[in-house]
GROMACS .gro file of C-alpha atoms in nm:
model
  178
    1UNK     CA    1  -1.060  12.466  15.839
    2UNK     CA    2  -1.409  12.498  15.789
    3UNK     CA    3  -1.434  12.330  15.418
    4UNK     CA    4  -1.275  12.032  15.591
    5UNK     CA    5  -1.525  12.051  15.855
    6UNK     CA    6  -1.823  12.080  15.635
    7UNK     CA    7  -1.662  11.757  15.409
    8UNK     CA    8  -1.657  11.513  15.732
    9UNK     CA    9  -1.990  11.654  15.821
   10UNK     CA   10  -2.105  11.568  15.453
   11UNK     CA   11  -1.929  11.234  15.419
   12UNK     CA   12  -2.078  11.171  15.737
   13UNK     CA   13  -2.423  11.237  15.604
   14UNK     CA   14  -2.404  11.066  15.306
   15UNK     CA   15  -2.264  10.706  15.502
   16UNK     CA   16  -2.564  10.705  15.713
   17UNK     CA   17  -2.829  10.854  15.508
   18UNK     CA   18  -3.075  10.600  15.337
   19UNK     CA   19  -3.348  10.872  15.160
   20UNK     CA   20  -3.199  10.831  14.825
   21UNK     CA   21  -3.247  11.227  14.733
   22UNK     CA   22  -3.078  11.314  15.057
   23UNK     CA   23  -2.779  11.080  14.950
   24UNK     CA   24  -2.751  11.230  14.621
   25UNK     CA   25  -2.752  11.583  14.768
   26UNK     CA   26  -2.434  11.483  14.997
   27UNK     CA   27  -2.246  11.329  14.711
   28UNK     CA   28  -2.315  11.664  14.517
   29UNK     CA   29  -2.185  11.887  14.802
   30UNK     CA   30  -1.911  11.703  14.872
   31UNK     CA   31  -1.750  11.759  14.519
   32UNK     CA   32  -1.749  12.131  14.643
   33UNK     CA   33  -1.615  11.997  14.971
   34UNK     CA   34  -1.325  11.772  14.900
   35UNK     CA   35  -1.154  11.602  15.208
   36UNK     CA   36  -0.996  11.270  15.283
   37UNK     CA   37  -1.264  11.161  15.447
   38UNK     CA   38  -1.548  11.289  15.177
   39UNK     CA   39  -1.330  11.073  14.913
   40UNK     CA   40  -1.354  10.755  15.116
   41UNK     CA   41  -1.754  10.789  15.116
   42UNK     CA   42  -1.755  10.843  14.759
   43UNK     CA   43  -1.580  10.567  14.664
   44UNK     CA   44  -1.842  10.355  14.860
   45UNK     CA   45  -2.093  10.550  14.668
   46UNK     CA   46  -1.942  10.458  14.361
   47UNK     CA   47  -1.954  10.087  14.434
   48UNK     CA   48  -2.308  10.097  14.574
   49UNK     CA   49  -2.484  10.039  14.256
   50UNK     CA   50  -2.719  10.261  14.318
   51UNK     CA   51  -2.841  10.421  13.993
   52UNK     CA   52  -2.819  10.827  14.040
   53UNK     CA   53  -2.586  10.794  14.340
   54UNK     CA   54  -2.370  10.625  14.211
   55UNK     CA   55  -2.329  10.869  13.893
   56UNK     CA   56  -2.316  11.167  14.132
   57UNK     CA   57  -2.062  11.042  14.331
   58UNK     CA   58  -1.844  10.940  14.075
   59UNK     CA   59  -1.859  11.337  13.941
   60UNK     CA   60  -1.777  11.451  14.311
   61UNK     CA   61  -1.508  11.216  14.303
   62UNK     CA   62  -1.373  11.391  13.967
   63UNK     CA   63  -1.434  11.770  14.108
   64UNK     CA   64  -1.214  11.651  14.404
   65UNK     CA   65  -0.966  11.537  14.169
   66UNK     CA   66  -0.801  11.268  14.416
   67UNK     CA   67  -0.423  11.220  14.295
   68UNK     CA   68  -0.495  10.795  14.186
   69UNK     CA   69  -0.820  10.934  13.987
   70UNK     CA   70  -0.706  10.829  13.648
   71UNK     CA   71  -0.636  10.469  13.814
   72UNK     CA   72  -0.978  10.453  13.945
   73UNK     CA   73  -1.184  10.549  13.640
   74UNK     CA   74  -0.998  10.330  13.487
   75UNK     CA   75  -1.038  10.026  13.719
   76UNK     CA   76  -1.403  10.111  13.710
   77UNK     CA   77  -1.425  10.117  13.299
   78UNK     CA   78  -1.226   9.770  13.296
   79UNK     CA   79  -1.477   9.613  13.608
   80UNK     CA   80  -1.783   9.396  13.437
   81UNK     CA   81  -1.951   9.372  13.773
   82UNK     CA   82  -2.018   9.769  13.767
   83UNK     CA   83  -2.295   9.903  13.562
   84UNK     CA   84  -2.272   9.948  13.240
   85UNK     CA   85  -2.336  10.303  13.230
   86UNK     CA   86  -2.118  10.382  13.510
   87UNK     CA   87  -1.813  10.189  13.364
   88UNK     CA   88  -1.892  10.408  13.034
   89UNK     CA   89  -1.924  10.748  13.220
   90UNK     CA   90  -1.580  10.672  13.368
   91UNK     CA   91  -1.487  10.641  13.032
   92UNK     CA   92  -1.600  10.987  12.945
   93UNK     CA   93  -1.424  11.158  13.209
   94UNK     CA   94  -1.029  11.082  13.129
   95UNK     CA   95  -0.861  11.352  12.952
   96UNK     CA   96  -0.666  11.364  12.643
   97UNK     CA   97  -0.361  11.342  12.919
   98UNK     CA   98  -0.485  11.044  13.078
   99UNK     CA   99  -0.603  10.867  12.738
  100UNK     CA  100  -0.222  10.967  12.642
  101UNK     CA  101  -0.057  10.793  12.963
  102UNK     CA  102  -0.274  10.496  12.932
  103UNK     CA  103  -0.293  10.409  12.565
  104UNK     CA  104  -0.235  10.069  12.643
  105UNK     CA  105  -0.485  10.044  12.909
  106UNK     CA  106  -0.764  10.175  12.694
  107UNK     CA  107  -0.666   9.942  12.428
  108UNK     CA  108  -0.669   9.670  12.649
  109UNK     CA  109  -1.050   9.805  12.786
  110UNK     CA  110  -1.186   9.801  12.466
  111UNK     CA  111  -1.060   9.468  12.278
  112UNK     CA  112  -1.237   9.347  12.622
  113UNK     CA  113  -1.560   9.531  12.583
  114UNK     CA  114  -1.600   9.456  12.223
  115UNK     CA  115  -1.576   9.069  12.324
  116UNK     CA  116  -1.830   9.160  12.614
  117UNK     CA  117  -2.074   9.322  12.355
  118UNK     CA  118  -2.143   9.023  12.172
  119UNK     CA  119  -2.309   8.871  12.431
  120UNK     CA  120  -2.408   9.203  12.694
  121UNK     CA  121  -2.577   9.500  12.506
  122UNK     CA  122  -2.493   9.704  12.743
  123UNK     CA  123  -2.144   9.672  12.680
  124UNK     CA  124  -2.165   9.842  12.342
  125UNK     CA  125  -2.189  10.193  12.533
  126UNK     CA  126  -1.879  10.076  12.735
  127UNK     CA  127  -1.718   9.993  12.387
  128UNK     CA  128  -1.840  10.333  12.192
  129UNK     CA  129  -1.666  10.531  12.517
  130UNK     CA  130  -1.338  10.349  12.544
  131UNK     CA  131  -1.302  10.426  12.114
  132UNK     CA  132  -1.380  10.771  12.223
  133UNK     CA  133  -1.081  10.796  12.500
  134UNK     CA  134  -0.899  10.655  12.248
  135UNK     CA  135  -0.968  10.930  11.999
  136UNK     CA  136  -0.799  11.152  12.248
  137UNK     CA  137  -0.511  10.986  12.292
  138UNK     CA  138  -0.409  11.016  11.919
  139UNK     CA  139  -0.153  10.754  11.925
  140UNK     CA  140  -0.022  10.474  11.689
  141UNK     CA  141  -0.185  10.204  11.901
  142UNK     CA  142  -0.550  10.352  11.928
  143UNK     CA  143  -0.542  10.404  11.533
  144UNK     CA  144  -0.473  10.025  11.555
  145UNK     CA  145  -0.733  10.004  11.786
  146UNK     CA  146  -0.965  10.200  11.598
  147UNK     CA  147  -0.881  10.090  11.280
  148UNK     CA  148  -0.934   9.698  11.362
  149UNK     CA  149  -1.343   9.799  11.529
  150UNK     CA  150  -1.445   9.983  11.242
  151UNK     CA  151  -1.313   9.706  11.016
  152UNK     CA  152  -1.409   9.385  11.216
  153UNK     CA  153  -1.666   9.492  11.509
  154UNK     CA  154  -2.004   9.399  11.426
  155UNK     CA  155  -2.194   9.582  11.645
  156UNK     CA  156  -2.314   9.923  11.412
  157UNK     CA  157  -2.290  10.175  11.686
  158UNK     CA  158  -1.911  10.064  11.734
  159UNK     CA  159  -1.798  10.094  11.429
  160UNK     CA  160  -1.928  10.401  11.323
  161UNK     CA  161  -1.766  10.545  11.672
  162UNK     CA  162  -1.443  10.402  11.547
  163UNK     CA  163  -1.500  10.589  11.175
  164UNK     CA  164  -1.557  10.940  11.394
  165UNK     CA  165  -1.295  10.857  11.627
  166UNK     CA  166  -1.057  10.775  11.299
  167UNK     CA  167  -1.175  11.107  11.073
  168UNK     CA  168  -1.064  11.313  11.445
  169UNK     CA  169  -0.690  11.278  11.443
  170UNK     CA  170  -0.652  11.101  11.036
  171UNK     CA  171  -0.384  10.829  11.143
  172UNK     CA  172  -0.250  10.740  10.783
  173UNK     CA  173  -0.301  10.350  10.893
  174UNK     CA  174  -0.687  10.433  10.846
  175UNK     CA  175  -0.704  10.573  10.472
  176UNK     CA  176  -0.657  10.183  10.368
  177UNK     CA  177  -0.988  10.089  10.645
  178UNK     CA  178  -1.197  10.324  10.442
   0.00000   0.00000   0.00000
């Protein structure tokens, strides 16, 4: 099959390729691409830590739609040794279906980047994301989740995440918050 060619040929490019615009080009392609092998490479990619790449590779990852995707984002939200931004993009990319199915999870994520944010600033854009998942999943346990940042969190940009996330699905646990 010729797409599955032109993946290995890609995923083959972007292992060995150091030019950091050539890289990003591969990762790119190969989310037009997908193939077993074009996954593997993007998973390195993603763990590079190479700002740019690494973004790009986690979108190619997404457009490939691998079936443990929802795992990974998620393992990549919840891991403090990836970038911030990263770990917050990752965030950004589960759908309401996946925020559904892993309520608990995203809970979980942001009790632990809320205690992260206190002493990493970075954190707080890990924290704002994981309240946004959890605006999609709609659920009992995010409005908890919700409810308790905008009432306790002190970081601003948190809370007033929370308050949107809150006014998008109106739990009736969050008319006593406000």
């Amino acid at each position: 099959d010729a797409t599955m060619a032109l993946g290995s040929d890609l995923a083959a490019l972007l292992a060995r390729d150091r030019w950091p615009t050539v890289a990003t080009a591969a990762a790119e392609a190969l989310g037009r691409h997908c193939c077993p092998q074009g996954n593997a490479v993007l998973r390195r990619a993603i763990r590079s830590r190479r700002d740019g790449l690494d973004s790009r590779a986690l979108l190619s990852l997404v457009e490939c739609h691998p079936s443990t995707l929802e795992a990974e984002l998620l393992a990549l939200a919840s891991d403090p040794q990836t970038r911030p931004g990263l770990r917050a993009r990752s965030l950004t990319l589960l759908d309401a279906g996946a925020a559904r199915r892993h309520v608990d999870e995203l809970v979980g994520l942001l009790l632990a980047a809320r205690r992260e944010a206190i002493g990493e600033e970075g954190a707080v854009g890990v924290a704002v994301a994981g309240v946004a998942a959890l605006a999609l999943a709609g659920s009992a346990a995010a409005a908890e989740a919700l409810t308790d940042a905008l009432a306790l969190d002190p970081h601003e940009p948190i809370r007033t995440a929370a308050a949107v996330a809150l006014g998008r699905f109106c739990p009736p646990t969050a008319v006593d918050t406000v």
